[in-house]
Short mmCIF file of C-alpha atoms and ligand atoms in Angstrom, two decimals:
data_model
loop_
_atom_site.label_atom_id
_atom_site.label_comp_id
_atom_site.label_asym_id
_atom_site.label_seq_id
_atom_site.Cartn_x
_atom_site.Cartn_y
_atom_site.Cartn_z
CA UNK K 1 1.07 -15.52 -11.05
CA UNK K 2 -2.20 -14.15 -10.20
CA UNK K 3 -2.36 -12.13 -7.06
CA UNK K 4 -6.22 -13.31 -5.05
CA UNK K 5 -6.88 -9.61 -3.78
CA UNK K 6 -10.19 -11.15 -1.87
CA UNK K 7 -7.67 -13.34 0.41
CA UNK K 8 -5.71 -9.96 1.62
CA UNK K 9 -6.11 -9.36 5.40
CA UNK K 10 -7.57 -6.16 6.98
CA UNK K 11 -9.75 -3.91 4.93
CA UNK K 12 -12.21 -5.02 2.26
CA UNK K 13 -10.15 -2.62 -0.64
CA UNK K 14 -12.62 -4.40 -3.50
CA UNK K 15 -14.68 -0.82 -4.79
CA UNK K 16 -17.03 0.24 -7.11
CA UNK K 17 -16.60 3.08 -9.35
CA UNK K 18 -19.63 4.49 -12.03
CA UNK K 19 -21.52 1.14 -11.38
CA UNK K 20 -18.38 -1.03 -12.05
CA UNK K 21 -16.71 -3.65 -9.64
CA UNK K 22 -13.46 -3.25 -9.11
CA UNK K 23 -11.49 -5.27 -7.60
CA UNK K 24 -8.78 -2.76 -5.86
CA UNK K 25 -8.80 0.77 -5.74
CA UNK K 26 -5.70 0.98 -8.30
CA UNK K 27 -5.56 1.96 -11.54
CA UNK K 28 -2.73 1.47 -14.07
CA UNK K 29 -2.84 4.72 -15.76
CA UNK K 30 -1.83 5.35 -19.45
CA UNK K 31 2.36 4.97 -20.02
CA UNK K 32 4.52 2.45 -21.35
CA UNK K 33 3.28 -0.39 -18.85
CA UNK K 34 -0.13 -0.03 -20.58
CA UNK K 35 2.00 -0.52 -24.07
CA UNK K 36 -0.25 -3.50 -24.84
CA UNK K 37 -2.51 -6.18 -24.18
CA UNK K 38 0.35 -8.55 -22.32
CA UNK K 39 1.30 -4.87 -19.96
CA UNK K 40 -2.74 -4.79 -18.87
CA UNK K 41 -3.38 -8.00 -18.36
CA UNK K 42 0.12 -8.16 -16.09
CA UNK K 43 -1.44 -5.26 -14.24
CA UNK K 44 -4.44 -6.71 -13.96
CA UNK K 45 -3.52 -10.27 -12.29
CA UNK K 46 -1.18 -8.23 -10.13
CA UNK K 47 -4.41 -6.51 -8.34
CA UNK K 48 -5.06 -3.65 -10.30
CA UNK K 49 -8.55 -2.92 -9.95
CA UNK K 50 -8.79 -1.28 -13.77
CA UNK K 51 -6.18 -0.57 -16.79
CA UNK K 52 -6.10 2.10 -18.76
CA UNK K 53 -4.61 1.90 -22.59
CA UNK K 54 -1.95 4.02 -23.80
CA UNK K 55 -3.31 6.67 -25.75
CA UNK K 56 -4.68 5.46 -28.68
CA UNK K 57 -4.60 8.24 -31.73
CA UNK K 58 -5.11 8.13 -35.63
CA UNK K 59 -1.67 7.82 -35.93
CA UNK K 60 0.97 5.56 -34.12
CA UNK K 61 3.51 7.29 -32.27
CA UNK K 62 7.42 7.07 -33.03
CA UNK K 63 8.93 7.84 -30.12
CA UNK K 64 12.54 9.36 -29.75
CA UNK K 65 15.48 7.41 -28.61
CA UNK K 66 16.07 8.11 -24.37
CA UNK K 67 12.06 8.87 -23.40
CA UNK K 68 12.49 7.91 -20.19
CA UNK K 69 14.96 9.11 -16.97
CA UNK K 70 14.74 8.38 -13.28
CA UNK K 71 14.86 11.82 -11.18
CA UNK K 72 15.46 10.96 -7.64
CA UNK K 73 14.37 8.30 -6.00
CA UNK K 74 10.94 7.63 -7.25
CA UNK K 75 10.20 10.20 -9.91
CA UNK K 76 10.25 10.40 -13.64
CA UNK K 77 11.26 12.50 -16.76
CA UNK K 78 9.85 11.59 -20.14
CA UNK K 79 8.95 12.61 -23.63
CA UNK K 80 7.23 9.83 -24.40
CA UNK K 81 4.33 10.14 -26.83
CA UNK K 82 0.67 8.13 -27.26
CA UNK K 83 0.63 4.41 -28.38
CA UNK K 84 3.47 3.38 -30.92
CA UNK K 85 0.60 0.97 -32.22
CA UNK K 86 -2.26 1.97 -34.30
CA UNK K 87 -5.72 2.28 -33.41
CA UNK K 88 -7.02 -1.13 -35.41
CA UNK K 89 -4.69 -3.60 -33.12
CA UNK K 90 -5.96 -1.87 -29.91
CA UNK K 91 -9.53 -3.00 -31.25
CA UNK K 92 -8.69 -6.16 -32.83
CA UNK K 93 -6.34 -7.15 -30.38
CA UNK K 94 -5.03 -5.44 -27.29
CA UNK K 95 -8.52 -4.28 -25.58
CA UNK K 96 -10.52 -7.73 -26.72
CA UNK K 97 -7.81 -9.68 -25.13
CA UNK K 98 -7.32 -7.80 -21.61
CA UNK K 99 -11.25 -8.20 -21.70
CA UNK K 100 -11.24 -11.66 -21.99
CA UNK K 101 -8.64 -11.53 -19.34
CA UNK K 102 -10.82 -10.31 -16.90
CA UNK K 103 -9.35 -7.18 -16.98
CA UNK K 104 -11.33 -3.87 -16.01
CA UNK K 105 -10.08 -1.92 -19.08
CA UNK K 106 -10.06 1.68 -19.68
CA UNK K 107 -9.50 3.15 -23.56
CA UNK K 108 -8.05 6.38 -23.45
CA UNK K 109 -8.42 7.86 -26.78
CA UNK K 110 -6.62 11.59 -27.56
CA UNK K 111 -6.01 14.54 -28.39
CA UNK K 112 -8.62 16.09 -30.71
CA UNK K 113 -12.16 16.29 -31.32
CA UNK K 114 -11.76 14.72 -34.77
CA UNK K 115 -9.77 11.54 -33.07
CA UNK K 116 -12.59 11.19 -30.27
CA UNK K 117 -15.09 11.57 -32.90
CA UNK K 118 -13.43 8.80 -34.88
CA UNK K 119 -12.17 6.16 -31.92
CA UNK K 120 -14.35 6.35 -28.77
CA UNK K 121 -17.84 4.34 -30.64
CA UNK K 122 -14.79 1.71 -32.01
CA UNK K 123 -13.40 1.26 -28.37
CA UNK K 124 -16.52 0.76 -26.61
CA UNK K 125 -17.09 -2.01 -29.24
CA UNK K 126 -13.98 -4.17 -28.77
CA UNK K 127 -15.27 -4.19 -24.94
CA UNK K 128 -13.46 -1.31 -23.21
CA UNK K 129 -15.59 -0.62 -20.10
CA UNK K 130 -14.81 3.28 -20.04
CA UNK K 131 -13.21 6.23 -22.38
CA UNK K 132 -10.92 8.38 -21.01
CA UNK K 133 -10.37 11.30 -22.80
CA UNK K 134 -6.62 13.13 -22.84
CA UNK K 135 -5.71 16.47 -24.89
CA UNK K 136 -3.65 19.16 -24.47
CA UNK K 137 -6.25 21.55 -23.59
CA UNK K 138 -9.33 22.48 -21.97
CA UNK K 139 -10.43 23.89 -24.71
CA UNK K 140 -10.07 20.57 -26.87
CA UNK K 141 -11.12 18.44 -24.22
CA UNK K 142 -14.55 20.23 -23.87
CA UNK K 143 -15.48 19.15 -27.70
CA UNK K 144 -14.41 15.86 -27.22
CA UNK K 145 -16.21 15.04 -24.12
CA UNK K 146 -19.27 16.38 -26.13
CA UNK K 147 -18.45 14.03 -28.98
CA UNK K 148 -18.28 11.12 -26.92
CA UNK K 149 -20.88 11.49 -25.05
CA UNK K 150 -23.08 11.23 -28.51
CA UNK K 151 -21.74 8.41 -29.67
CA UNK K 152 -21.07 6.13 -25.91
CA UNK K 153 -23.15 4.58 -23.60
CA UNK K 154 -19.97 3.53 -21.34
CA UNK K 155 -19.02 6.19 -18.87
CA UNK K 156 -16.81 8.94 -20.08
CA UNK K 157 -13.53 10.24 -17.79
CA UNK K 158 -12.13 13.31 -18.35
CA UNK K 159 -8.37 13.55 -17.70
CA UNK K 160 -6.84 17.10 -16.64
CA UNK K 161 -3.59 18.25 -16.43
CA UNK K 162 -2.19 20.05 -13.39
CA UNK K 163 -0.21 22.04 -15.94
CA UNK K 164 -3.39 23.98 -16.59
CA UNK K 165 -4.48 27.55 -15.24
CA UNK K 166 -7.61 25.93 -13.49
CA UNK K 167 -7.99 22.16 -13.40
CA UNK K 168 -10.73 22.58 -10.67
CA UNK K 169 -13.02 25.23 -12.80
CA UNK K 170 -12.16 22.33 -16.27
CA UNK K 171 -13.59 19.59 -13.62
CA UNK K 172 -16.74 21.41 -13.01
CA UNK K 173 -17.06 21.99 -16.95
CA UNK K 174 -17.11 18.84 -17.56
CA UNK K 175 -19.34 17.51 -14.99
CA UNK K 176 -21.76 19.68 -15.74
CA UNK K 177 -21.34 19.12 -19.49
CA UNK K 178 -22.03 15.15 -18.71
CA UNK K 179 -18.36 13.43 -17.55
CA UNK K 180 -19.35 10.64 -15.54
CA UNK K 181 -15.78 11.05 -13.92
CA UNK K 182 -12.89 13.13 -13.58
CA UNK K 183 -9.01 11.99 -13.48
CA UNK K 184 -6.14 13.99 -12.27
CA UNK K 185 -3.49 14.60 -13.11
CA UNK K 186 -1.24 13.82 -15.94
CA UNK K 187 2.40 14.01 -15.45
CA UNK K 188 3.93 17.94 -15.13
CA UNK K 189 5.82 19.86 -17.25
CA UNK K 190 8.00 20.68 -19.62
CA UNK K 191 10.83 19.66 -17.32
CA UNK K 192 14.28 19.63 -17.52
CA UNK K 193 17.49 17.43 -16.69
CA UNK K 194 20.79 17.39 -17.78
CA UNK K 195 22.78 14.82 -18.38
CA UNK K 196 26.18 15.64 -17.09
CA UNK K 197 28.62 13.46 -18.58
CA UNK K 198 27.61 14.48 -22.23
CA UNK K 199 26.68 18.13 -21.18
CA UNK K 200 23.49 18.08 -22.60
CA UNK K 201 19.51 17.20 -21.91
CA UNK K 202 18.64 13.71 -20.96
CA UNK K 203 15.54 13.59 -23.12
CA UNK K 204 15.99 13.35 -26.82
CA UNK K 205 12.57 15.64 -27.83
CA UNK K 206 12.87 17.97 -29.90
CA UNK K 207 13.40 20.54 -27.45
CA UNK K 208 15.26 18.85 -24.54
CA UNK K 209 12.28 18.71 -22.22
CA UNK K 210 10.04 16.08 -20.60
CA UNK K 211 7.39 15.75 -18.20
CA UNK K 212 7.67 14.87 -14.42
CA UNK K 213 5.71 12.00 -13.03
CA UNK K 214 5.77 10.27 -9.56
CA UNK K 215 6.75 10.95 -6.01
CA UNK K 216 7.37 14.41 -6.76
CA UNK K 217 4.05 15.54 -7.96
CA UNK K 218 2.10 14.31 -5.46
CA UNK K 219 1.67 16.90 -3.45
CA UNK K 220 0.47 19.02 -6.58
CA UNK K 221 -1.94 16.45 -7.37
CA UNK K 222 -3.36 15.49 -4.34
CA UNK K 223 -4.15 19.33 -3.47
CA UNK K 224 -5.53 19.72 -7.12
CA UNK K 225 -7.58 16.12 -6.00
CA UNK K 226 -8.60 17.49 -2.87
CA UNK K 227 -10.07 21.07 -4.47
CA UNK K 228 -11.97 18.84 -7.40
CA UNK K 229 -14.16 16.44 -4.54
CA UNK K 230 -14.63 19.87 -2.63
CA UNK K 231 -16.00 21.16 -5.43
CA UNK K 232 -18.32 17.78 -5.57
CA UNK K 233 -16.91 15.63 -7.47
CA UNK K 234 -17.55 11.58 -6.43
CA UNK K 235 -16.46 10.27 -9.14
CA UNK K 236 -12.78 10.90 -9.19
CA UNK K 237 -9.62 8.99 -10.28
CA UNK K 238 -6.64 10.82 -8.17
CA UNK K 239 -3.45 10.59 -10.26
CA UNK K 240 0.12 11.58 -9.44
CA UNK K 241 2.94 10.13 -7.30
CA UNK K 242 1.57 7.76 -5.17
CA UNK K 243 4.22 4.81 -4.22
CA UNK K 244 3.29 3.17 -1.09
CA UNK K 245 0.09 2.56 1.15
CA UNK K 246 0.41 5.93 2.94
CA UNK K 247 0.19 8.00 -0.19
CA UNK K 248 -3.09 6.16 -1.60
CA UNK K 249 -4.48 6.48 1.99
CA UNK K 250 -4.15 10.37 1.41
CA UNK K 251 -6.17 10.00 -1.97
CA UNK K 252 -8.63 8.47 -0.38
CA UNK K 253 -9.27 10.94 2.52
CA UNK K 254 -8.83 13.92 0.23
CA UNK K 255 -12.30 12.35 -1.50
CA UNK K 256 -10.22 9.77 -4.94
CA UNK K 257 -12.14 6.57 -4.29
CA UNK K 258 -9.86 5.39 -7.13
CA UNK K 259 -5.87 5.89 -7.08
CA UNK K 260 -4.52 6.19 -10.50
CA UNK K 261 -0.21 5.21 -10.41
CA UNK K 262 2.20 4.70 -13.43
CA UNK K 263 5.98 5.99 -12.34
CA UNK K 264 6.58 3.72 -9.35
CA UNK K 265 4.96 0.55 -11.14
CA UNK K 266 7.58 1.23 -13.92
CA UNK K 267 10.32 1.51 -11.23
CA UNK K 268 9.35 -1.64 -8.67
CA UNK K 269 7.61 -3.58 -11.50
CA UNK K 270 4.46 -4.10 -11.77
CA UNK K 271 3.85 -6.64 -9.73
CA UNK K 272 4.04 -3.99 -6.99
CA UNK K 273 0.31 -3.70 -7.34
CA UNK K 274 -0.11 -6.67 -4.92
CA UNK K 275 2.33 -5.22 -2.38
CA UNK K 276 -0.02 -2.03 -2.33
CA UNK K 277 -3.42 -4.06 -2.25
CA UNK K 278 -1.50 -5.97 0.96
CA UNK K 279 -0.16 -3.06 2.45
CA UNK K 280 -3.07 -0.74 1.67
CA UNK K 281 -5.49 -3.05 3.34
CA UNK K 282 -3.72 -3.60 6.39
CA UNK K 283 -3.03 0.11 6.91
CA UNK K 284 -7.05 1.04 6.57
CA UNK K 285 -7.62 -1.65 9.21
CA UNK K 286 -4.95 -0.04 11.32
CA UNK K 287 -6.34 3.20 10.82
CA UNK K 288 -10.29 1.81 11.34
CA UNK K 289 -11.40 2.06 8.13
CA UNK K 290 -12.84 -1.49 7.02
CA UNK K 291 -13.37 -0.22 3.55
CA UNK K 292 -12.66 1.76 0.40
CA UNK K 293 -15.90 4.46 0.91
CA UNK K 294 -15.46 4.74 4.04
CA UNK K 295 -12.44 6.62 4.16
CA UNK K 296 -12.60 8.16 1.12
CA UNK K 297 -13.33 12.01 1.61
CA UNK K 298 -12.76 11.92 5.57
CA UNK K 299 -10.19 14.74 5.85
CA UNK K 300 -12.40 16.91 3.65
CA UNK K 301 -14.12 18.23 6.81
CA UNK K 302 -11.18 18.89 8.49
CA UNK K 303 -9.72 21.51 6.28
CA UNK K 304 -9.32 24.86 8.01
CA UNK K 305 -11.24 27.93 7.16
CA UNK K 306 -9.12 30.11 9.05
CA UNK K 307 -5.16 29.85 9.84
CA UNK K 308 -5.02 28.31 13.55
CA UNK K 309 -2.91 29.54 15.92
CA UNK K 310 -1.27 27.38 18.25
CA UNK K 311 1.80 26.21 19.69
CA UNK K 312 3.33 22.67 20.42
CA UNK K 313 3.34 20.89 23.20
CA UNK K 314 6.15 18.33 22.70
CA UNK K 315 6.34 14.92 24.27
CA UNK K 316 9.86 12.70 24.26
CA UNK K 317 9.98 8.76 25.28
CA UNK K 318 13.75 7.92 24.68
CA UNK K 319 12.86 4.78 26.88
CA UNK K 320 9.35 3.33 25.98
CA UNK K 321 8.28 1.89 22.71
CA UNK K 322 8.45 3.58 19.91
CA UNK K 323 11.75 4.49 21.51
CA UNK K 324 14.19 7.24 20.36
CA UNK K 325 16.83 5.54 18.48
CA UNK K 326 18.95 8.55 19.28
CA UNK K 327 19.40 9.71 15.55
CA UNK K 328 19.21 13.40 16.27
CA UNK K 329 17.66 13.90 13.00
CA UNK K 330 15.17 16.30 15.47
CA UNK K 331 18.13 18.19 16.79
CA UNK K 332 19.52 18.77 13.49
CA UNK K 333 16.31 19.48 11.09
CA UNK K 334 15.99 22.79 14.18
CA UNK K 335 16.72 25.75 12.20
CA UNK K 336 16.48 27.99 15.97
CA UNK K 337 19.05 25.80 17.32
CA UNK K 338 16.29 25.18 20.06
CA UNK K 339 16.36 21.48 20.88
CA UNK K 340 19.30 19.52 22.16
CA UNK K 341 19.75 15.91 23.02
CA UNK K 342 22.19 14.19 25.51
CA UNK K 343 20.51 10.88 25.29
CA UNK K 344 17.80 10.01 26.88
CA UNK K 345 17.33 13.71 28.00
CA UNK K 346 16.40 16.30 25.58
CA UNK K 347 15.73 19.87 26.18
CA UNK K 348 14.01 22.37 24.31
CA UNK K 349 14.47 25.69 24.57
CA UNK K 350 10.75 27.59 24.80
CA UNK K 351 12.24 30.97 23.91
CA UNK K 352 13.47 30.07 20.75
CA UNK K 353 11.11 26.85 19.69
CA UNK K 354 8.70 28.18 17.02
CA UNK K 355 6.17 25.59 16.99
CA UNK K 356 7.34 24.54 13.07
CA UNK K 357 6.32 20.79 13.64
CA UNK K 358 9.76 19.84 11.46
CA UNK K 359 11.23 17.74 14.46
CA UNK K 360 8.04 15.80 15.06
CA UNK K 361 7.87 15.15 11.23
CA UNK K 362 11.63 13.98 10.79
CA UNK K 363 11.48 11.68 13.80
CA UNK K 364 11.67 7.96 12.30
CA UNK K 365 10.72 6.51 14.90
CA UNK K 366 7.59 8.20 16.57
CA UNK K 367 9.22 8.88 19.95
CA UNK K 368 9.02 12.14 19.56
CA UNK K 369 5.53 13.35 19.15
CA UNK K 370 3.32 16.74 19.86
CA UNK K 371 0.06 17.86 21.23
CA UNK K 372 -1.30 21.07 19.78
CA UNK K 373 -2.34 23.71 22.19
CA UNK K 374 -4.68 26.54 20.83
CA UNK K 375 -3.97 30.09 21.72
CA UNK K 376 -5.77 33.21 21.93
CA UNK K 377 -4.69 36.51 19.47
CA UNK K 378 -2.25 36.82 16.58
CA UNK K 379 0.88 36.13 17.56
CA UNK K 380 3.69 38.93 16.84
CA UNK K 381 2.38 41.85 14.56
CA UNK K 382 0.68 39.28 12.04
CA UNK K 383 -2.53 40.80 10.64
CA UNK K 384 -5.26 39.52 8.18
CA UNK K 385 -3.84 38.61 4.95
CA UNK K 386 -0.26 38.15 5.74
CA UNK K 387 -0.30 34.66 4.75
CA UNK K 388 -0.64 35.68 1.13
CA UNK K 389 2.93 35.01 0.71
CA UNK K 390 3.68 32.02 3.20
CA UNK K 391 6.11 29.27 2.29
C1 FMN O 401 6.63 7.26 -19.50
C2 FMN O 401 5.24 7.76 -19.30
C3 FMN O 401 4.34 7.77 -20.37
C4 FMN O 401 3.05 8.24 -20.20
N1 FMN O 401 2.16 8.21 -21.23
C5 FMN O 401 0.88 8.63 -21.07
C6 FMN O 401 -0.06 8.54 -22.13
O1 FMN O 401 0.21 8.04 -23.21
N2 FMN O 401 -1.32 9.01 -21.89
C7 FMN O 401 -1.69 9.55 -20.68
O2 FMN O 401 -2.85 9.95 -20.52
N3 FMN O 401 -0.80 9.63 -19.67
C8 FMN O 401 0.46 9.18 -19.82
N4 FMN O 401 1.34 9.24 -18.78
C9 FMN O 401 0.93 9.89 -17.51
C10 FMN O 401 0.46 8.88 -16.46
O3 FMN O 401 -0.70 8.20 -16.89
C11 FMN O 401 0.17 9.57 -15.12
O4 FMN O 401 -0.89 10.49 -15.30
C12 FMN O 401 1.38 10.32 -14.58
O5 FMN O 401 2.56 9.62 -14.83
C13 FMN O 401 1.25 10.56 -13.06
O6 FMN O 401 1.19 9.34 -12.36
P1 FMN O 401 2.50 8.69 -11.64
O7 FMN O 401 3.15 9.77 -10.85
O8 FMN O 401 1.97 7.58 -10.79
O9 FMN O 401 3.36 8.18 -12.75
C14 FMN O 401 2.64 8.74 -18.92
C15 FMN O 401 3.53 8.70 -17.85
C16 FMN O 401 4.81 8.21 -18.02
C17 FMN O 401 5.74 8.17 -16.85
#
């Protein structure tokens, strides 16, 4: 079925990104969905607004047996490797087809200078409407942004991995050095789970390990995201955990105007790009945004320049809607023992409250909610500097 992303209600959440319509703000980024011409094209009539190929190299991949483990909830662990197909049938076949498709398709081509020498010029000709290039290093990706940008007219991305010393400093390289776009991040590693019935790793590389992807790397990501646009970057592709409305909505403000997801579309399906073109557009209405640019990059301003001190003013409505459903999930998360709850009243004890925020963010129901109240001078004997080591 194909999903009509200009019927949705709320926000418009059609974009444009390096001169191309799009017609969401998602991306399928490379993985196993993107196996394939039949994987982008499902991708594509589910709402994604662009696909991205698996990797395409020289060679094709043969990948070992158990590549892929759920962690959690909504996270991965995988050894996979680049496309299992070779580089002629993504031309001949895959990339012509998800063109004709309709399909906004990326080609990401890796992880050497001679591969980008010898694949991007072949891409752009069976259609693809960008190159993203993927390596192992900065110091590879450099030369191959070079080499494509001698032999492309299509816009180049470069995609970083958070598993690198600087990820910001390789974004401005590359800008400067010509990448129409940046994309970030590639899944995070080498990880490591065991699988406890055999007594031995769940991934079958050579070593044992994989790399994370999903839920938990998001808050990596989006930080790395948010350091790249306030560097000046407009052009970026945030990458990395996102599995409902909410988290692209935090993209967006931290300045990706396009939300790159893989993990969660392997573990809903991918037709769970229409459910976050749905959802997504209903929240920006909610929130008063009635389109893609203008939210992206709004909580840039707001980051502080100083540590703020404050306290919390809490306030409780166990009666009015959203009402307290009595959980005591607030009571509990207190590690100060400072808040009790004999329902509907709830006390909280000033003297030993210290203004962490963890009841407010545990509450599921949004009774419980806080003002914040600046206040003058360090509190306790905290000097300059002394944050150096918080968390
Ligand atoms: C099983 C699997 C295979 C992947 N293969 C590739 C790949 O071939 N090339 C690439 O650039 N990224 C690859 N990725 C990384 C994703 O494109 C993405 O950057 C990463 O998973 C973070 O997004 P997510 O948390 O939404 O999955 C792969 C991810 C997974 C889970």
């Amino acid at each position: 079925m194909v999903f009509d992303v200009t019927k949705l209600k709320g926000a418009d959440i059609s974009t444009e990104f390096c001169g191309v319509k799009l017609q969401s703000p998602f991306v399928l980024s490379s993985g196993p969905l993107s196996y394939a011409a039949e994987g982008l094209i499902r991708a594509h009539q589910a709402g994604a607004g662009a696909v991205v190929t698996k990797t395409i190299r020289l060679s094709a991949a043969i990948n070992p047996v158990n590549h892929i483990a759920k962690i959690n909830g909504d996270s991965l662990i995988n050894c996979e490797k680049w496309a299992d197909s070779k580089a002629e049938v993504w031309f001949e076949r895959e990339i012509p087809l998800a063109k004709a498709a309709g399909a906004v398709v990326i080609a990401s081509v890796g992880h050497t200078l001679p591969e980008a020498e010898a694949l991007v010029k072949d891409c752009e000709k069976a259609g693809a409407d960008f190159i993203e290039l993927v390596s192992y290093t900065e110091d590879t990706l450099i030369p191959m942004l070079r080499a494509a940008k001698e032999r492309v007219s299509i816009p180049v991305i470069c995609k970083l991995s958070g598993n690198w010393p600087d990820p910001v400093g390789t974004a401005r390289k590359c800008l400067e050095i010509g990448a129409d776009a940046i994309s970030a991040i590639d899944s995070l590693g080498p990880t490591l789970k065991i699988d406890i019935r055999n007594a031995r790793p769940t991934m079958f590389s050579k070593d044992g390990y994989g790399w994370l992807s999903g839920g938990a790397i998001r808050p990596i990501s989006l930080r790395i995201n948010s350091e790249i646009a306030r560097n000046g970057c407009r052009n970026l592709i945030g990458i990395g955990g996102v599995t409902c409305a909410e988290d692209a909505v935090e993209y967006l403000m931290v300045g990706a105007g396009v939300i790159g997801l893989h993990s969660i579309a392997i573990l809903k399906g991918v037709e769970y790009f229409s459910k976050l073109c749905k959802d997504t557009a209903i929240l920006l209405d909610q929130l008063g945004y009635h389109s893609i640019s203008s939210a992206v990059g709004v909580a840039l301003p707001n980051f502080p320049k100083q540590e703020r001190m404050a306290r919390l003013e809490f306030h409780y409505q166990p009666d009015s809607a959203p009402r307290c459903s009595n959980c005591g999930r607030c009571v509990a998360a207190c590690s100060y023992d400072a808040r009790s709850l004999d329902f509907p009243v709830m006390k909280v004890d000033q003297d030993l409250c210290r203004s962490c925020g963890l009841c407010v963010s545990v509450c599921p129901t949004g009774a419980l909610t806080a003002t914040i109240v600046d206040v003058q001078g360090l509190p306790h004997d905290m000097q300059e500097g002394d944050d150096e080591h918080a968390g």
